PDB file of C-alpha atoms in Angstrom:
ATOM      1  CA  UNK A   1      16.545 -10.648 -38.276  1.00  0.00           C
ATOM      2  CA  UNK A   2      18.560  -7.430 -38.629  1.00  0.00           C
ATOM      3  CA  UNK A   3      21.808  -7.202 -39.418  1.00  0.00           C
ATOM      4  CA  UNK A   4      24.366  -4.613 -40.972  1.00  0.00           C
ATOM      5  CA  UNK A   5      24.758  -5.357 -45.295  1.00  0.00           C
ATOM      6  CA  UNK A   6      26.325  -4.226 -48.013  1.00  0.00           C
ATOM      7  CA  UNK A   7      23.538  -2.762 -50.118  1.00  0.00           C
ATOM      8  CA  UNK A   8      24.894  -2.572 -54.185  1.00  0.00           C
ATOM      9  CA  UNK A   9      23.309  -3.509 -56.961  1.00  0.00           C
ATOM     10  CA  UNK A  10      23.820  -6.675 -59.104  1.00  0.00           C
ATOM     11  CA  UNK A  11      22.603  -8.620 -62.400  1.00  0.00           C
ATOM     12  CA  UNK A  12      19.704 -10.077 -60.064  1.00  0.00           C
ATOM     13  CA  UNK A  13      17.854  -7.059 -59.689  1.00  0.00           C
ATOM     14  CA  UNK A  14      14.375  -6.955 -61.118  1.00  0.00           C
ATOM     15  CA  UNK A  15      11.336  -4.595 -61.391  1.00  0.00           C
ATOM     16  CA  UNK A  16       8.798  -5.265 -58.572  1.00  0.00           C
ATOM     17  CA  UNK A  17       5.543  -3.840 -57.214  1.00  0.00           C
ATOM     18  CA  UNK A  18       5.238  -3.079 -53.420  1.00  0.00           C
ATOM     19  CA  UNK A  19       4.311  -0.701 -50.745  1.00  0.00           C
ATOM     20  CA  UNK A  20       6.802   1.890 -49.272  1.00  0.00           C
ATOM     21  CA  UNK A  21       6.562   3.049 -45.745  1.00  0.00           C
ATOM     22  CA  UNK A  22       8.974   5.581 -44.816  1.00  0.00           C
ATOM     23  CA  UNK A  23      10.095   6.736 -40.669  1.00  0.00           C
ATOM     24  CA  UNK A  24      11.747   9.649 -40.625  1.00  0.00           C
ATOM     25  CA  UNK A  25      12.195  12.539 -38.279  1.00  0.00           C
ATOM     26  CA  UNK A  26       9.759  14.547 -40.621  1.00  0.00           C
ATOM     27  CA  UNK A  27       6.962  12.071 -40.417  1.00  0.00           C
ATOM     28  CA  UNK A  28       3.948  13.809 -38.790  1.00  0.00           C
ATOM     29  CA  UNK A  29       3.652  12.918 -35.635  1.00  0.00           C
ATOM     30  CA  UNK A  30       6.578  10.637 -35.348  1.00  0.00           C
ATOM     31  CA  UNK A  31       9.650  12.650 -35.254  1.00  0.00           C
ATOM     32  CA  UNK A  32      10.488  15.122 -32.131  1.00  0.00           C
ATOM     33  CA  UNK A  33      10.560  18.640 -33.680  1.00  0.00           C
ATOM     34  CA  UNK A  34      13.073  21.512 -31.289  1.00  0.00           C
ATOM     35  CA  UNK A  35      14.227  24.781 -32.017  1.00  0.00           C
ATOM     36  CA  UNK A  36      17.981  22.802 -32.755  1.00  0.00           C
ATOM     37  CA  UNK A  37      16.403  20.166 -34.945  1.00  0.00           C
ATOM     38  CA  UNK A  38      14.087  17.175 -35.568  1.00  0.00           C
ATOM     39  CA  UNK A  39      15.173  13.612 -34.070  1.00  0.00           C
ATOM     40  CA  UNK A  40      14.250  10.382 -34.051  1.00  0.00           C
ATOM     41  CA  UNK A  41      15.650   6.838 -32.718  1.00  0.00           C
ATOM     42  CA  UNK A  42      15.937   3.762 -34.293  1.00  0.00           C
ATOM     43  CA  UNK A  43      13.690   2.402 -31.571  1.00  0.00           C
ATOM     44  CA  UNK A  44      11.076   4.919 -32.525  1.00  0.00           C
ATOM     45  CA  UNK A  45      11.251   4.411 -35.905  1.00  0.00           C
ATOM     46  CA  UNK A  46      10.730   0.653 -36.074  1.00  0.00           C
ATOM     47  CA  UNK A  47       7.851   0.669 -33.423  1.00  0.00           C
ATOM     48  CA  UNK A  48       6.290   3.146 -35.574  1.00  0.00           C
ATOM     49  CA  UNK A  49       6.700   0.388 -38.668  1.00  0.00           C
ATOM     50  CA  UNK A  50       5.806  -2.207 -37.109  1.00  0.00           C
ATOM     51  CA  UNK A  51       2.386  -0.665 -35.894  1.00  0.00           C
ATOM     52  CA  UNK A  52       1.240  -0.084 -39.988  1.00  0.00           C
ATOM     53  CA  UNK A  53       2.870  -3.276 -40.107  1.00  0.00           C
ATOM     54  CA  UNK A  54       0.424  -5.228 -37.410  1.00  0.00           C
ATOM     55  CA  UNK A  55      -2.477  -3.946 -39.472  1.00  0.00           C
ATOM     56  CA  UNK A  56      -2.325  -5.568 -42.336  1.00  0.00           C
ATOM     57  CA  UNK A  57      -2.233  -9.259 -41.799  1.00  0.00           C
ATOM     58  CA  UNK A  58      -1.918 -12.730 -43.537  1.00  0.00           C
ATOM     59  CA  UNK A  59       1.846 -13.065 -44.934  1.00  0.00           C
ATOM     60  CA  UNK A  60       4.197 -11.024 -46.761  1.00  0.00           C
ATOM     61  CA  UNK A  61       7.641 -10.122 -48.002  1.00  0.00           C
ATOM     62  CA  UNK A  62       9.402  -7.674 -45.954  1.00  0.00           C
ATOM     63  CA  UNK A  63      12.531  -6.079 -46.556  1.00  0.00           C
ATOM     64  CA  UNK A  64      13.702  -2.608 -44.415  1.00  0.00           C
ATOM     65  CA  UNK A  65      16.459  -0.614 -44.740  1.00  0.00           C
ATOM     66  CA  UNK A  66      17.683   1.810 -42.619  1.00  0.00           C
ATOM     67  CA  UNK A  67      20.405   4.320 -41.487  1.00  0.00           C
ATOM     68  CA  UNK A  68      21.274   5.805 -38.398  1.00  0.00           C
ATOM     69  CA  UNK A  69      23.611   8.805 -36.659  1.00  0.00           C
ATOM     70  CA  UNK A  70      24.752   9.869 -33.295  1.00  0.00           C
ATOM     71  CA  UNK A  71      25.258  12.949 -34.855  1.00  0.00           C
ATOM     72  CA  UNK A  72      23.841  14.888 -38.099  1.00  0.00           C
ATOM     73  CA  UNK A  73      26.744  14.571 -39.660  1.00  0.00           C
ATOM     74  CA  UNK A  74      27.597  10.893 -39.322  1.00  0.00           C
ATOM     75  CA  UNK A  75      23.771  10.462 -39.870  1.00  0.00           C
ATOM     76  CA  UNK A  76      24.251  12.824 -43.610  1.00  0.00           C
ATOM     77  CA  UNK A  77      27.256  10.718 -44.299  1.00  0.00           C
ATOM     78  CA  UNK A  78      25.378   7.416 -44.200  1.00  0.00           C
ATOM     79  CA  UNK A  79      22.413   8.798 -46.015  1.00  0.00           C
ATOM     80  CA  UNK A  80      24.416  10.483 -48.959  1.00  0.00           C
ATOM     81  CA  UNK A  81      26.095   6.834 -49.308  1.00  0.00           C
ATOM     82  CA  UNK A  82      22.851   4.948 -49.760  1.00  0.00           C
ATOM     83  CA  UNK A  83      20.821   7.564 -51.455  1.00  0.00           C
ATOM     84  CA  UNK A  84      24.110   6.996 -53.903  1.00  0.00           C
ATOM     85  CA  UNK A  85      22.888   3.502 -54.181  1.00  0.00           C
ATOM     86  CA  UNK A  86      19.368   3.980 -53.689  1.00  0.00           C
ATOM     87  CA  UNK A  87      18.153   7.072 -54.580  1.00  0.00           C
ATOM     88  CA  UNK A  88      14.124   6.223 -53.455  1.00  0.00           C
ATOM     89  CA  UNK A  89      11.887   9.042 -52.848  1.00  0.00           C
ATOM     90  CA  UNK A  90      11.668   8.385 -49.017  1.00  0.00           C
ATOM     91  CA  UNK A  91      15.639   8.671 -48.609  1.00  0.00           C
ATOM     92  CA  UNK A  92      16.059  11.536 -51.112  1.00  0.00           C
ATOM     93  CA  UNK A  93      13.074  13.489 -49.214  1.00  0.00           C
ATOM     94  CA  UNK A  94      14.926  12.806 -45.984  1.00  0.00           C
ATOM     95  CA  UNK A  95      18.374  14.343 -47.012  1.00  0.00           C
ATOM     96  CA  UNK A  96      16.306  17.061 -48.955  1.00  0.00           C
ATOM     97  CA  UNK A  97      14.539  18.042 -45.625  1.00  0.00           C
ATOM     98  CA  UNK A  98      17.634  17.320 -43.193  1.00  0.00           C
ATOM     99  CA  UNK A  99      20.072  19.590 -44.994  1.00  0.00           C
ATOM    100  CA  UNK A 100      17.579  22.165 -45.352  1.00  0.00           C
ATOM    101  CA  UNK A 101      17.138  22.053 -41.795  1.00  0.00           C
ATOM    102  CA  UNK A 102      21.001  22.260 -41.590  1.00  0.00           C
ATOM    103  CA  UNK A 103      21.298  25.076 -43.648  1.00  0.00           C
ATOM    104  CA  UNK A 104      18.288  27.189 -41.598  1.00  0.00           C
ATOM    105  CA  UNK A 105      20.100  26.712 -38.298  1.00  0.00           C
ATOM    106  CA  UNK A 106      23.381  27.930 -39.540  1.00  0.00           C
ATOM    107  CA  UNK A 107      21.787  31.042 -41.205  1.00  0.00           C
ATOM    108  CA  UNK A 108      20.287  31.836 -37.770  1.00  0.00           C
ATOM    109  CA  UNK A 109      24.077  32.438 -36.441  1.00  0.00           C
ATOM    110  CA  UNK A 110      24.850  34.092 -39.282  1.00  0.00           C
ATOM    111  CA  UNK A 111      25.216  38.092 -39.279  1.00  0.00           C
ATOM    112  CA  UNK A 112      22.536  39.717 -42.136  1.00  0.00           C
ATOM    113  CA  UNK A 113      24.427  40.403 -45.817  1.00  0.00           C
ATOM    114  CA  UNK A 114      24.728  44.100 -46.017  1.00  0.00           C
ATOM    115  CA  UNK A 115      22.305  45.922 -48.770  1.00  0.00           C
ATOM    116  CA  UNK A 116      23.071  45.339 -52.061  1.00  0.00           C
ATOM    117  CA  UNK A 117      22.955  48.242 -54.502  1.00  0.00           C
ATOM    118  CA  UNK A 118      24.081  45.934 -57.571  1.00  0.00           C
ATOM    119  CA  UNK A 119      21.466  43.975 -59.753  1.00  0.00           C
ATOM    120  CA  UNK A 120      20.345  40.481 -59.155  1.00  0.00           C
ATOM    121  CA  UNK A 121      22.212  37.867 -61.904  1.00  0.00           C
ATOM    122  CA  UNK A 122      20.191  37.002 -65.354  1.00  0.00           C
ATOM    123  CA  UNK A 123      18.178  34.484 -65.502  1.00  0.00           C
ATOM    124  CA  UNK A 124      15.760  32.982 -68.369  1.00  0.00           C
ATOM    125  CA  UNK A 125      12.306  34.629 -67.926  1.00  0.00           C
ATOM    126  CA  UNK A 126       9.356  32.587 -68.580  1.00  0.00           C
ATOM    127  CA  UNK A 127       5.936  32.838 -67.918  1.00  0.00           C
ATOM    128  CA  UNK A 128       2.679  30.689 -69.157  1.00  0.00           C
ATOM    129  CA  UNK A 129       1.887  32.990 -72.357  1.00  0.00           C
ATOM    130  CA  UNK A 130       5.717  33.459 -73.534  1.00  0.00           C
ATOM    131  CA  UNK A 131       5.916  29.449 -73.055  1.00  0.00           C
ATOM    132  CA  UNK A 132       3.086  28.916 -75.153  1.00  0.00           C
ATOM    133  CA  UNK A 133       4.014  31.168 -77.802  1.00  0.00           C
ATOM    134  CA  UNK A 134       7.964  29.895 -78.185  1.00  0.00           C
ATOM    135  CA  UNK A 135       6.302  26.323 -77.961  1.00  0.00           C
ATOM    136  CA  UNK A 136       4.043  27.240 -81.102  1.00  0.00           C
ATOM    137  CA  UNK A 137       6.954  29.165 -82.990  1.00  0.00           C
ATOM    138  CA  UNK A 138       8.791  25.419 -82.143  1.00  0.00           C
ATOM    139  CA  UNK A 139       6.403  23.542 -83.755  1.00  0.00           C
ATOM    140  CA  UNK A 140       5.711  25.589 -86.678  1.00  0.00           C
ATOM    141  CA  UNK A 141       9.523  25.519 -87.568  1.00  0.00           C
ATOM    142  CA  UNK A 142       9.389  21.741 -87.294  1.00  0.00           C
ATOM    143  CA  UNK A 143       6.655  21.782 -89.697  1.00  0.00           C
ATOM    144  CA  UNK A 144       8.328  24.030 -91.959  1.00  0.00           C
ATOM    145  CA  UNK A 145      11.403  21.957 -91.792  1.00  0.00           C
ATOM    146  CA  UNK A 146       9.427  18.816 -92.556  1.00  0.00           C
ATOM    147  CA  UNK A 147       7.456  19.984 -95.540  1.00  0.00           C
ATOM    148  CA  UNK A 148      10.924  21.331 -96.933  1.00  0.00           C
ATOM    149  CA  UNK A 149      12.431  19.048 -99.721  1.00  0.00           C
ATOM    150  CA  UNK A 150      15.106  16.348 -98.827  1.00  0.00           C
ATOM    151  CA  UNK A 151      17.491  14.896-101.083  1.00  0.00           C
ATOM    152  CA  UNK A 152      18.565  11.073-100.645  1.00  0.00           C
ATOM    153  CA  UNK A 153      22.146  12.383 -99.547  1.00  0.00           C
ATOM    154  CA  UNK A 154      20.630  14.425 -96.831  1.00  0.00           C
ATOM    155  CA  UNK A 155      18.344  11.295 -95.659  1.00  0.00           C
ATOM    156  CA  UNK A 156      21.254   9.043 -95.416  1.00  0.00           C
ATOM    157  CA  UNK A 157      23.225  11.758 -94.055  1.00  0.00           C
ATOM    158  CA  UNK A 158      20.485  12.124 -91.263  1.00  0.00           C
ATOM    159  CA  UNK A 159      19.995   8.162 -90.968  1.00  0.00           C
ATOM    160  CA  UNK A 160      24.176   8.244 -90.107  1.00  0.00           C
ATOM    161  CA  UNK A 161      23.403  10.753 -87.545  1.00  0.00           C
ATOM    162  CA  UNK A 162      20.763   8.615 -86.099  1.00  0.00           C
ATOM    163  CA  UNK A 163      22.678   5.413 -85.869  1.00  0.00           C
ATOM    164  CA  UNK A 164      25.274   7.181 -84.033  1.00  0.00           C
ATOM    165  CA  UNK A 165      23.433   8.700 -81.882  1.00  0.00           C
ATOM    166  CA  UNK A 166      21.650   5.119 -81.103  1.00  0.00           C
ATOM    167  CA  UNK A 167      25.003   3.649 -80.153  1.00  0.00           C
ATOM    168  CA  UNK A 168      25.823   6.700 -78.096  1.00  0.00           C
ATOM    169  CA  UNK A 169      22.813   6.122 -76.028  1.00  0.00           C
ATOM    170  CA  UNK A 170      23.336   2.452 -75.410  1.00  0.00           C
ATOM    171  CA  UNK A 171      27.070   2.557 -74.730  1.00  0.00           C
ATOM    172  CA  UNK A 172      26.334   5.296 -72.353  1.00  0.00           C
ATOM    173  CA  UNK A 173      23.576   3.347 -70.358  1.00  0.00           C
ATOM    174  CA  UNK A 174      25.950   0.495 -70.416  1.00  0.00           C
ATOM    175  CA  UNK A 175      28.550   2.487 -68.841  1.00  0.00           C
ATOM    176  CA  UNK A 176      25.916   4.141 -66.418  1.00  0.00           C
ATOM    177  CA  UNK A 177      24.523   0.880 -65.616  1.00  0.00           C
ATOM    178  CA  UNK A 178      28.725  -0.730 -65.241  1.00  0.00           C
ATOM    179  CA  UNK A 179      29.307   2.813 -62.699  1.00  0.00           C
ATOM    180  CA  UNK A 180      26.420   2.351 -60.761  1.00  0.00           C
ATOM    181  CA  UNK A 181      26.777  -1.784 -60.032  1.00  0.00           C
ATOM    182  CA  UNK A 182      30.283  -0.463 -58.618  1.00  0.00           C
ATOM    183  CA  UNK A 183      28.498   1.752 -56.070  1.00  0.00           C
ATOM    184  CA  UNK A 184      27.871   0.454 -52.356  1.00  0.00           C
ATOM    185  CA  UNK A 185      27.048   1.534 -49.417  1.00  0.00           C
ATOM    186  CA  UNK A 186      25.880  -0.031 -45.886  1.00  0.00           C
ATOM    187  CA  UNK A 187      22.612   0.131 -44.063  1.00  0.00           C
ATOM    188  CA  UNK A 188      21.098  -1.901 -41.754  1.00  0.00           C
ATOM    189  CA  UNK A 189      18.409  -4.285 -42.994  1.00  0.00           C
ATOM    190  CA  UNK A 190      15.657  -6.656 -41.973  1.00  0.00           C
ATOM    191  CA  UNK A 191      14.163  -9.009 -44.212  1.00  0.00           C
ATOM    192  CA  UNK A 192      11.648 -11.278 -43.964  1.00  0.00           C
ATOM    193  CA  UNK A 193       8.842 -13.636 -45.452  1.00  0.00           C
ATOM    194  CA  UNK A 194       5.545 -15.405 -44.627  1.00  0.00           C
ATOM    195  CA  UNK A 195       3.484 -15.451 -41.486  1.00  0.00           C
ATOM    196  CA  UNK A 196       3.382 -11.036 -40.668  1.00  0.00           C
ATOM    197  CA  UNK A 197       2.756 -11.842 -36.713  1.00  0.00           C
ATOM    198  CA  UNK A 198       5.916 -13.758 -36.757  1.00  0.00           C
ATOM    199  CA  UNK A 199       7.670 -11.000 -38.180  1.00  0.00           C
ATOM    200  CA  UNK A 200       6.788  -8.485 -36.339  1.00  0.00           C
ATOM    201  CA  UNK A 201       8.403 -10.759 -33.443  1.00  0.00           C
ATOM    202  CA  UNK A 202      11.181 -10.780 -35.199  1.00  0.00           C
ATOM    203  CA  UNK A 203      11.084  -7.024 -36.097  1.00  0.00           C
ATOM    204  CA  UNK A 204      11.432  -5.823 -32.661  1.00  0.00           C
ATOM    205  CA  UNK A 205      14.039  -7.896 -31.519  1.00  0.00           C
ATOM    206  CA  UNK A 206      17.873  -6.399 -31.777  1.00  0.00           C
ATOM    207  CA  UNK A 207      16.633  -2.905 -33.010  1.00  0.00           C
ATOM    208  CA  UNK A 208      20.577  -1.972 -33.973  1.00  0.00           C
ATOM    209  CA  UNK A 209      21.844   1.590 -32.802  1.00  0.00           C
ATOM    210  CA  UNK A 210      18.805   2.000 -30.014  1.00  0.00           C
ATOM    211  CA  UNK A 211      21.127   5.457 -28.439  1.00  0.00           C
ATOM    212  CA  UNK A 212      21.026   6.966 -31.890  1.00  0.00           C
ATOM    213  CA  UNK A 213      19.115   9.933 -32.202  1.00  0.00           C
ATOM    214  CA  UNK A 214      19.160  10.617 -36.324  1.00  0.00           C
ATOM    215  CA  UNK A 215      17.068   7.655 -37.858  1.00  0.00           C
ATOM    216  CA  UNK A 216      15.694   6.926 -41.879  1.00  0.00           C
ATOM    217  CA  UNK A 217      13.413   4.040 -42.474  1.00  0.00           C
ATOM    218  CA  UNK A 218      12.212   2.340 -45.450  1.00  0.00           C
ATOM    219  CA  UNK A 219       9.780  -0.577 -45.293  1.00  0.00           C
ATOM    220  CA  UNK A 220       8.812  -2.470 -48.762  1.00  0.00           C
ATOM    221  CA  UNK A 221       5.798  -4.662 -48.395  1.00  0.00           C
ATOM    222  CA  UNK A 222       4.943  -6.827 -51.425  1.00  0.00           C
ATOM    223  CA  UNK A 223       4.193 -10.337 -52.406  1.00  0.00           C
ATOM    224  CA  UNK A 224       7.506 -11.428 -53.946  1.00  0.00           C
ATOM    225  CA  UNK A 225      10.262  -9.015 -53.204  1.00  0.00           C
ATOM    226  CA  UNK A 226      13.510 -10.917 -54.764  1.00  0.00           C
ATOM    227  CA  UNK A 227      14.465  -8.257 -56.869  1.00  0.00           C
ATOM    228  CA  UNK A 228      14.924  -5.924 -53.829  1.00  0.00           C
ATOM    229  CA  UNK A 229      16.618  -8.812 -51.878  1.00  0.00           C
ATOM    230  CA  UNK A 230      19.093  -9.070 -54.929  1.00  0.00           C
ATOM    231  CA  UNK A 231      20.531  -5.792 -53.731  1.00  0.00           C
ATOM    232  CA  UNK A 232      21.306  -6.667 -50.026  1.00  0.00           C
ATOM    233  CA  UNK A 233      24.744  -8.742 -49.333  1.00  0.00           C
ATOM    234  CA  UNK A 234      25.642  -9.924 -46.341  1.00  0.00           C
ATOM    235  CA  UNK A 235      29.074  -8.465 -44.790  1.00  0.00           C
ATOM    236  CA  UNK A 236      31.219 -11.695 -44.212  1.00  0.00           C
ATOM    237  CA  UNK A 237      33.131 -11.416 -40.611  1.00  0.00           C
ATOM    238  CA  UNK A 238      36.623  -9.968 -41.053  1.00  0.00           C
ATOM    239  CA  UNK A 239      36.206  -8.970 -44.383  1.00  0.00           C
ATOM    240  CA  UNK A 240      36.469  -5.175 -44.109  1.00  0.00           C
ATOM    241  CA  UNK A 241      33.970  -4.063 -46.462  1.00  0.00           C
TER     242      UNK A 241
END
């Protein structure tokens, strides 16, 4: 059934293989492209998921996330917060292609930058042959500085360095890992498992937000999807999360 969650992730979380189908205003052929924008409704969106859905058969898990707007900028607001959480390809693409989109239509109104006379800032210049010639010169030195003679000091000075180093990494992937579990953001989700007819029954009942007209889809498909479950917690009533 759907339902609005809390989407954050916890110590159950665990690597899993499945299939991603994304709905999103930039789908071909799903979204409605005008000269203001690209749209798409919630209603739109699951239909259009439930249809790759209906052609698969026999049983499955099924977990979908999504986020909707009545307006872009509710709709960017609710995006930026899961792709936060959740940075998958399919939401990431979506706010890649929707603020581009943004940006375009505001240039339009905007009145053309007068001719500049000055020079353009520096920037590094590479190209295939100077690449391949600073990679060599990089691995000659490197071979240079390896054949050169080490002292014990210098090895156990270099071993110190390592060691540090080593802890640096892993106290800074603890605290990336301790930042990110304090993340959350909320999304509408429908989960499911077993019989796929049956769930698509379920699917297109209560379709949340059916007047929006800014919609992002995910749909995982996969055979055990607990680790992806792990991440969804229901909102209790009168909480105010």
């Amino acid at each position: 059934m759907w339902r609005e969650a809390r989407i954050a992730f916890s110590d159950s979380v665990a690597a899993l293989n499945c299939s991603v189908i994304p709905a999103h205003p930039w789908v071909y052929g799903l979204g409605q492209q005008t000269e203001n924008g690209a749209y798409l409704s919630p209603v739109n969106a699951i239909s259009y998921l439930a249809e790759k859905l209906a052609g698969t058969g026999g049983a499955a898990d099924i977990v979908i996330m999504m986020v909707s707007g009545q307006t872009h900028e509710n709709f960017m607001a609710n995006l930026n917060r899961l792709v936060d959480v959740f940075p998958s390809p399919a939401f990431t693409q979506v706010r890649r292609l929707a603020q581009s989109a943004a940006q375009l239509a505001a240039e339009k109104m905007q009145i053309p930058a007068m001719y500049s006379q000055s020079l353009p800032a520096a920037i590094p210049l590479s190209v295939p042959t100077s690449r391949t010639a600073l990679a060599a010169a990089a691995v000659k030195k490197a071979q240079q500085e390896a054949a050169a003679v080490v002292d014990v000091s210098t090895v156990k000075k270099l071993m110190g360095d390592f060691q540090r180093q080593r802890e640096s990494m892993i106290a800074g992937i603890a605290s990336g890992l301790s930042e990110l579990q304090g993340k959350s953001a909320r999304a509408w989700v429908f989960t499911a498992s077993g019989d796929l007819p049956s769930t698509l029954l379920e699917l297109v009942k209560g379709i949340p937000l059916q007047s929006s007209v800014y919609t992002a889809a995910m749909m995982l498909v996969g055979d055990n999807l607990d680790g992806i479950k792990g991440m969804i917690h229901d909102i209790e009533p009168n909480s105010g999360a």
